[in-house]
């Protein structure tokens, strides 16, 4: 197989060199003919223009071969680089790419498995979009989105001026969504202080008492029980109680719930990464107990990663202009989403229930929701995974900025899940998938993958149910059933461009379904409230039976 690839490369090189020789001969002919001027001393312009057209045509014919050749070599280079990087991740820090590829045992990188205490290796690298935006062609796409935002703003102002006779610069939807923000901020401060003190205190007390305890198993079980009680009782039920009792609006709820999930994952990572070090120290009967400092733990709580390390690669300086630009783009995305809802979503769903519920109404709703859903998807990705995380990374001089990969080039859903959100994927891979395989041996890879999908689906649905104040498991069904099916059907063996087209088509359709169903349910519950709702009324879809007319 390798020999065939080398032969194909040689053929492409010979073909491109042959075209290059033809081009050089054409240039020489052109030079000779151009030098042969007529006897009257005048140059034949028609002949010169014809030769120029011929050379341009030959150059255009040669360009695809050249680009294909460069692209193939670049793809081979990147593939080899990724495989070497994977060998480092899977084999620990002591392995090098040469020891993996050229060692005596000649193990493949994918056959190497790190012990449970090893995991992600952090290196200094930029975010992909920061690199792509240096290319003028890619940055033009960014400019297109800015132009579209300007048109949304202008259309809103013009329509308001026509309807009201004046410019209406009110942001009622945004002010409602971020209502009671002070309550959300106080809740976040309480959650953060609890996460900073309780897990660190419990771990420090357990680590220093583990060596001296005559019953280390009982000592460990007691502290493990207290940590689980903190995770479930304090970080789990506490913020949920505040959200429900104070009836926070949707955006404020998202702040509290997403921070709740983030802090739970951070606390788990801190304990999970440091417990094996203490056990190893006790096994070696070391006199020192490897307990991180408070500053290291505090840095981790703010760092844009969910994998704990004592130290991370750091950049030399902070570019405050870059930080300001990232935060400005975050606020720009907020206003962008506001105008998408104001111009595309609100008019659609406000009047949708004037017609009886039917398959026609549902299908039209889904297709009309695809455009705003896709815009919200892109804006959410850009605002959080690029701008927000890069802003904090720059302020903390956090070097590893690979918060996502080129998920837009995915030809399989398995690759899309790995590259869309690298921060969360790393946590699920090392603490859910790998720990599952380590505990139940490597025979249950499908069960481990199913468990990871189930955890992710439940957490996503929990966040939506609490933030929207109703249970409507559309996301859970799409994620758990269709997402799992696509993960096995459109797997990594699918490399043809048609699979990328199918991936985008299904992704657009899925986001349209989510926006349509959840928006319908939201408006139905706003306009068809129940006087004495029972528990079943909270989980029964109201949009199926609600009828209202303005």
Short mmCIF file of C-alpha atoms in Angstrom, two decimals, residues 61-383:
data_model
loop_
_atom_site.label_atom_id
_atom_site.label_comp_id
_atom_site.label_asym_id
_atom_site.label_seq_id
_atom_site.Cartn_x
_atom_site.Cartn_y
_atom_site.Cartn_z
CA UNK A 61 -3.96 24.24 -16.32
CA UNK A 62 -0.83 23.84 -14.21
CA UNK A 63 -2.31 25.49 -11.11
CA UNK A 64 -4.65 22.58 -10.08
CA UNK A 65 -1.79 20.07 -10.33
CA UNK A 66 0.42 22.32 -8.21
CA UNK A 67 -2.26 22.94 -5.57
CA UNK A 68 -3.15 19.25 -5.46
CA UNK A 69 0.50 18.33 -5.01
CA UNK A 70 1.02 20.88 -2.23
CA UNK A 71 -2.25 19.87 -0.57
CA UNK A 72 -1.37 16.17 -0.58
CA UNK A 73 2.06 16.80 0.95
CA UNK A 74 0.53 19.16 3.52
CA UNK A 75 -2.12 16.59 4.46
CA UNK A 76 0.56 13.92 4.88
CA UNK A 77 2.61 16.27 7.05
CA UNK A 78 -0.34 17.20 9.29
CA UNK A 79 -1.46 13.56 9.59
CA UNK A 80 2.02 12.45 10.68
CA UNK A 81 2.21 15.35 13.12
CA UNK A 82 -1.15 14.47 14.67
CA UNK A 83 -0.17 10.80 14.98
CA UNK A 84 3.06 11.79 16.74
CA UNK A 85 1.12 14.13 19.04
CA UNK A 86 -1.36 11.33 19.79
CA UNK A 87 1.53 9.04 20.66
CA UNK A 88 2.65 11.59 23.24
CA UNK A 89 -0.85 11.87 24.70
CA UNK A 90 -1.31 8.11 24.88
CA UNK A 91 2.16 7.16 25.92
CA UNK A 92 3.06 9.79 28.47
CA UNK A 93 5.70 12.47 28.51
CA UNK A 94 8.66 10.09 28.35
CA UNK A 95 7.83 8.93 24.84
CA UNK A 96 8.96 10.72 21.73
CA UNK A 97 7.65 10.41 18.22
CA UNK A 98 10.86 8.69 17.15
CA UNK A 99 10.72 6.14 19.94
CA UNK A 100 7.16 5.37 18.93
CA UNK A 101 7.74 5.17 15.19
CA UNK A 102 11.24 3.71 15.13
CA UNK A 103 11.57 1.82 18.43
CA UNK A 104 12.53 -1.82 18.73
CA UNK A 105 8.97 -2.92 19.41
CA UNK A 106 7.61 -0.59 16.69
CA UNK A 107 4.27 -0.11 18.43
CA UNK A 108 1.60 1.88 16.65
CA UNK A 109 0.56 5.07 18.41
CA UNK A 110 -3.04 3.95 18.73
CA UNK A 111 -1.96 0.75 20.51
CA UNK A 112 -0.28 2.70 23.30
CA UNK A 113 -2.35 3.30 26.39
CA UNK A 114 -1.37 5.60 29.21
CA UNK A 115 -1.83 4.48 32.80
CA UNK A 116 -4.71 6.13 34.64
CA UNK A 117 -2.52 8.82 36.19
CA UNK A 118 -1.37 10.14 32.80
CA UNK A 119 -3.51 12.24 30.53
CA UNK A 120 -3.58 15.33 28.36
CA UNK A 121 -0.31 17.08 27.57
CA UNK A 122 -0.51 20.86 27.32
CA UNK A 123 1.64 22.76 24.84
CA UNK A 124 1.73 26.37 23.68
CA UNK A 125 -0.45 26.74 20.58
CA UNK A 126 -2.85 29.30 19.17
CA UNK A 127 -6.54 28.88 18.47
CA UNK A 128 -7.31 27.77 14.96
CA UNK A 129 -9.44 30.78 14.04
CA UNK A 130 -6.68 33.17 15.12
CA UNK A 131 -4.43 31.49 12.57
CA UNK A 132 -7.10 31.32 9.87
CA UNK A 133 -8.06 34.98 10.27
CA UNK A 134 -4.59 35.90 9.07
CA UNK A 135 -5.67 34.62 5.65
CA UNK A 136 -7.58 37.33 3.76
CA UNK A 137 -10.00 34.85 2.20
CA UNK A 138 -11.07 33.51 5.61
CA UNK A 139 -11.25 36.94 7.22
CA UNK A 140 -13.66 38.01 4.49
CA UNK A 141 -16.17 35.48 5.88
CA UNK A 142 -15.83 37.23 9.25
CA UNK A 143 -16.53 40.55 7.50
CA UNK A 144 -19.65 39.02 5.91
CA UNK A 145 -21.08 38.23 9.35
CA UNK A 146 -20.39 41.81 10.48
CA UNK A 147 -22.16 43.11 7.38
CA UNK A 148 -25.14 40.87 8.14
CA UNK A 149 -25.29 42.23 11.71
CA UNK A 150 -25.34 45.79 10.34
CA UNK A 151 -28.25 44.85 8.07
CA UNK A 152 -30.14 43.30 11.01
CA UNK A 153 -29.69 46.51 13.01
CA UNK A 154 -30.77 48.69 10.09
CA UNK A 155 -33.82 46.55 9.35
CA UNK A 156 -34.90 46.70 12.99
CA UNK A 157 -34.49 50.48 13.14
CA UNK A 158 -36.32 51.03 9.84
CA UNK A 159 -39.24 48.76 10.76
CA UNK A 160 -39.55 50.41 14.20
CA UNK A 161 -39.48 53.85 12.60
CA UNK A 162 -42.20 52.87 10.12
CA UNK A 163 -44.40 51.28 12.81
CA UNK A 164 -43.81 53.76 15.65
CA UNK A 165 -42.84 56.90 13.76
CA UNK A 166 -39.60 57.12 15.79
CA UNK A 167 -36.42 55.19 16.43
CA UNK A 168 -37.04 52.60 19.14
CA UNK A 169 -33.72 51.79 20.83
CA UNK A 170 -35.14 49.49 23.49
CA UNK A 171 -33.81 46.02 24.20
CA UNK A 172 -36.79 44.56 26.01
CA UNK A 173 -35.94 40.96 25.16
CA UNK A 174 -32.33 41.25 26.37
CA UNK A 175 -33.27 43.13 29.54
CA UNK A 176 -35.83 40.43 30.34
CA UNK A 177 -33.44 37.54 29.63
CA UNK A 178 -30.72 38.99 31.90
CA UNK A 179 -33.10 40.09 34.64
CA UNK A 180 -32.17 39.59 38.31
CA UNK A 181 -28.52 39.47 37.29
CA UNK A 182 -27.39 40.52 40.78
CA UNK A 183 -28.94 37.35 42.24
CA UNK A 184 -27.10 35.29 39.65
CA UNK A 185 -23.80 37.03 40.48
CA UNK A 186 -24.19 36.50 44.23
CA UNK A 187 -25.00 32.86 43.57
CA UNK A 188 -21.89 32.51 41.42
CA UNK A 189 -19.70 34.09 44.10
CA UNK A 190 -21.04 31.67 46.70
CA UNK A 191 -20.51 28.69 44.40
CA UNK A 192 -16.98 29.79 43.58
CA UNK A 193 -15.94 30.36 47.20
CA UNK A 194 -17.37 26.99 48.20
CA UNK A 195 -15.53 25.27 45.34
CA UNK A 196 -12.30 27.05 46.28
CA UNK A 197 -12.40 26.07 49.96
CA UNK A 198 -14.28 22.80 50.50
CA UNK A 199 -12.67 20.44 47.92
CA UNK A 200 -9.19 21.78 48.68
CA UNK A 201 -9.70 21.44 52.45
CA UNK A 202 -11.10 17.91 52.14
CA UNK A 203 -8.30 16.79 49.84
CA UNK A 204 -5.59 18.35 51.99
CA UNK A 205 -7.00 16.77 55.14
CA UNK A 206 -7.31 13.36 53.44
CA UNK A 207 -3.82 13.49 51.87
CA UNK A 208 -2.01 14.42 55.08
CA UNK A 209 -3.99 11.98 57.19
CA UNK A 210 -3.73 9.06 54.76
CA UNK A 211 -0.10 8.28 55.67
CA UNK A 212 -0.73 8.39 59.41
CA UNK A 213 -4.13 6.67 59.48
CA UNK A 214 -4.30 3.14 60.85
CA UNK A 215 -7.42 2.54 58.73
CA UNK A 216 -6.67 4.23 55.40
CA UNK A 217 -9.65 2.65 53.64
CA UNK A 218 -12.14 4.00 56.18
CA UNK A 219 -10.33 7.33 56.16
CA UNK A 220 -10.63 7.50 52.37
CA UNK A 221 -14.29 6.42 52.26
CA UNK A 222 -15.24 9.08 54.81
CA UNK A 223 -13.63 11.91 52.85
CA UNK A 224 -14.99 10.54 49.58
CA UNK A 225 -18.49 10.56 51.07
CA UNK A 226 -18.07 14.17 52.24
CA UNK A 227 -16.83 15.19 48.79
CA UNK A 228 -19.83 13.54 47.07
CA UNK A 229 -22.18 15.26 49.52
CA UNK A 230 -20.55 18.59 48.64
CA UNK A 231 -20.81 17.94 44.91
CA UNK A 232 -24.47 16.90 45.04
CA UNK A 233 -25.80 18.87 48.00
CA UNK A 234 -23.93 22.17 47.80
CA UNK A 235 -22.95 22.57 44.14
CA UNK A 236 -25.83 20.46 42.82
CA UNK A 237 -28.94 21.38 44.81
CA UNK A 238 -27.89 24.81 46.09
CA UNK A 239 -27.84 26.71 42.78
CA UNK A 240 -30.90 24.79 41.60
CA UNK A 241 -32.81 25.97 44.67
CA UNK A 242 -31.84 29.61 44.02
CA UNK A 243 -32.83 29.40 40.36
CA UNK A 244 -36.28 27.97 41.12
CA UNK A 245 -37.13 29.99 44.23
CA UNK A 246 -36.06 33.36 42.82
CA UNK A 247 -37.53 32.52 39.36
CA UNK A 248 -34.54 33.80 37.46
CA UNK A 249 -35.04 34.64 33.75
CA UNK A 250 -33.49 32.32 31.12
CA UNK A 251 -30.11 34.03 30.52
CA UNK A 252 -29.47 34.48 34.25
CA UNK A 253 -30.36 30.85 34.76
CA UNK A 254 -27.88 29.83 32.06
CA UNK A 255 -25.12 31.72 33.89
CA UNK A 256 -25.83 29.93 37.16
CA UNK A 257 -26.40 26.45 35.74
CA UNK A 258 -23.45 26.45 33.33
CA UNK A 259 -21.15 27.70 36.07
CA UNK A 260 -22.56 25.04 38.38
CA UNK A 261 -21.66 22.32 35.85
CA UNK A 262 -18.23 23.84 35.21
CA UNK A 263 -17.31 24.01 38.90
CA UNK A 264 -18.48 20.43 39.52
CA UNK A 265 -16.27 19.24 36.67
CA UNK A 266 -13.34 21.34 37.94
CA UNK A 267 -13.60 19.98 41.47
CA UNK A 268 -13.76 16.40 40.16
CA UNK A 269 -10.69 16.96 37.97
CA UNK A 270 -8.70 18.41 40.88
CA UNK A 271 -9.42 15.42 43.11
CA UNK A 272 -9.09 12.87 40.31
CA UNK A 273 -5.65 14.10 39.21
CA UNK A 274 -4.15 14.41 42.71
CA UNK A 275 -5.44 11.29 44.47
CA UNK A 276 -3.20 8.91 42.43
CA UNK A 277 -0.17 11.05 43.32
CA UNK A 278 -0.89 10.73 47.03
CA UNK A 279 -1.46 6.97 46.73
CA UNK A 280 1.80 6.59 44.80
CA UNK A 281 3.63 8.65 47.41
CA UNK A 282 2.23 6.48 50.21
CA UNK A 283 3.18 3.32 48.33
CA UNK A 284 6.75 4.55 47.96
CA UNK A 285 6.74 5.62 51.64
CA UNK A 286 7.81 9.12 50.73
CA UNK A 287 8.20 11.67 53.51
CA UNK A 288 6.59 14.46 51.47
CA UNK A 289 2.88 14.62 50.65
CA UNK A 290 2.18 15.98 47.11
CA UNK A 291 -0.49 18.57 47.93
CA UNK A 292 -0.88 21.45 45.43
CA UNK A 293 -0.77 25.00 46.71
CA UNK A 294 -3.86 27.19 46.99
CA UNK A 295 -2.50 29.44 44.22
CA UNK A 296 -2.22 26.48 41.84
CA UNK A 297 -5.81 25.43 42.58
CA UNK A 298 -7.06 29.02 42.27
CA UNK A 299 -5.35 29.42 38.90
CA UNK A 300 -6.97 26.19 37.72
CA UNK A 301 -10.46 27.41 38.68
CA UNK A 302 -10.07 30.38 36.32
CA UNK A 303 -8.02 28.65 33.61
CA UNK A 304 -9.91 27.74 30.39
CA UNK A 305 -9.47 23.99 30.86
CA UNK A 306 -11.20 21.22 32.80
CA UNK A 307 -8.02 19.12 33.22
CA UNK A 308 -6.00 19.94 36.35
CA UNK A 309 -2.23 20.36 36.26
CA UNK A 310 0.09 21.95 38.83
CA UNK A 311 1.61 24.06 36.07
CA UNK A 312 0.60 24.94 32.52
CA UNK A 313 2.66 26.34 29.65
CA UNK A 314 2.51 30.13 29.85
CA UNK A 315 2.93 32.91 27.34
CA UNK A 316 5.48 35.63 28.20
CA UNK A 317 3.16 38.66 28.19
CA UNK A 318 -0.50 39.70 28.24
CA UNK A 319 -1.85 41.48 25.15
CA UNK A 320 -4.53 43.67 26.70
CA UNK A 321 -5.64 44.95 23.32
CA UNK A 322 -6.33 41.35 22.29
CA UNK A 323 -8.30 40.80 25.52
CA UNK A 324 -10.42 43.91 24.91
CA UNK A 325 -11.09 42.77 21.34
CA UNK A 326 -12.26 39.34 22.45
CA UNK A 327 -14.65 40.74 25.05
CA UNK A 328 -15.95 43.26 22.51
CA UNK A 329 -16.68 40.41 20.10
CA UNK A 330 -18.50 38.52 22.88
CA UNK A 331 -20.80 41.49 23.49
CA UNK A 332 -21.20 41.88 19.73
CA UNK A 333 -22.35 38.27 19.52
CA UNK A 334 -24.89 38.92 22.30
CA UNK A 335 -26.42 41.74 20.30
CA UNK A 336 -26.22 39.61 17.16
CA UNK A 337 -28.26 36.84 18.82
CA UNK A 338 -30.69 39.46 20.10
CA UNK A 339 -31.34 40.76 16.58
CA UNK A 340 -31.64 37.21 15.23
CA UNK A 341 -34.38 36.52 17.76
CA UNK A 342 -35.98 39.91 17.22
CA UNK A 343 -36.09 39.76 13.42
CA UNK A 344 -36.31 36.02 12.65
CA UNK A 345 -37.66 34.12 15.66
CA UNK A 346 -40.17 36.31 17.47
CA UNK A 347 -42.36 37.07 14.38
CA UNK A 348 -42.32 33.38 13.45
CA UNK A 349 -43.31 31.86 16.80
CA UNK A 350 -45.53 34.65 18.05
CA UNK A 351 -48.17 33.87 15.42
CA UNK A 352 -47.56 30.20 14.77
CA UNK A 353 -50.36 29.01 17.05
CA UNK A 354 -53.01 30.89 15.13
CA UNK A 355 -53.19 27.74 13.01
CA UNK A 356 -54.15 24.34 14.45
CA UNK A 357 -51.29 22.00 15.14
CA UNK A 358 -50.62 19.86 12.07
CA UNK A 359 -47.79 18.22 10.16
CA UNK A 360 -47.74 21.14 7.70
CA UNK A 361 -47.34 23.71 10.47
CA UNK A 362 -44.59 21.65 12.09
CA UNK A 363 -42.62 21.12 8.87
CA UNK A 364 -42.85 24.81 7.91
CA UNK A 365 -41.75 25.76 11.42
CA UNK A 366 -38.70 23.49 11.27
CA UNK A 367 -37.53 24.77 7.88
CA UNK A 368 -38.14 28.40 8.83
CA UNK A 369 -36.11 27.82 12.00
CA UNK A 370 -33.00 26.47 10.26
CA UNK A 371 -31.51 29.86 9.31
CA UNK A 372 -31.78 31.49 12.78
CA UNK A 373 -30.73 28.23 14.45
CA UNK A 374 -27.58 28.00 12.33
CA UNK A 375 -26.73 31.65 13.02
CA UNK A 376 -27.17 31.07 16.76
CA UNK A 377 -24.98 27.94 16.52
CA UNK A 378 -22.15 29.85 14.82
CA UNK A 379 -22.45 32.82 17.15
CA UNK A 380 -22.48 30.65 20.28
CA UNK A 381 -19.40 28.79 19.10
CA UNK A 382 -17.52 31.95 18.21
CA UNK A 383 -18.55 33.89 21.34
#
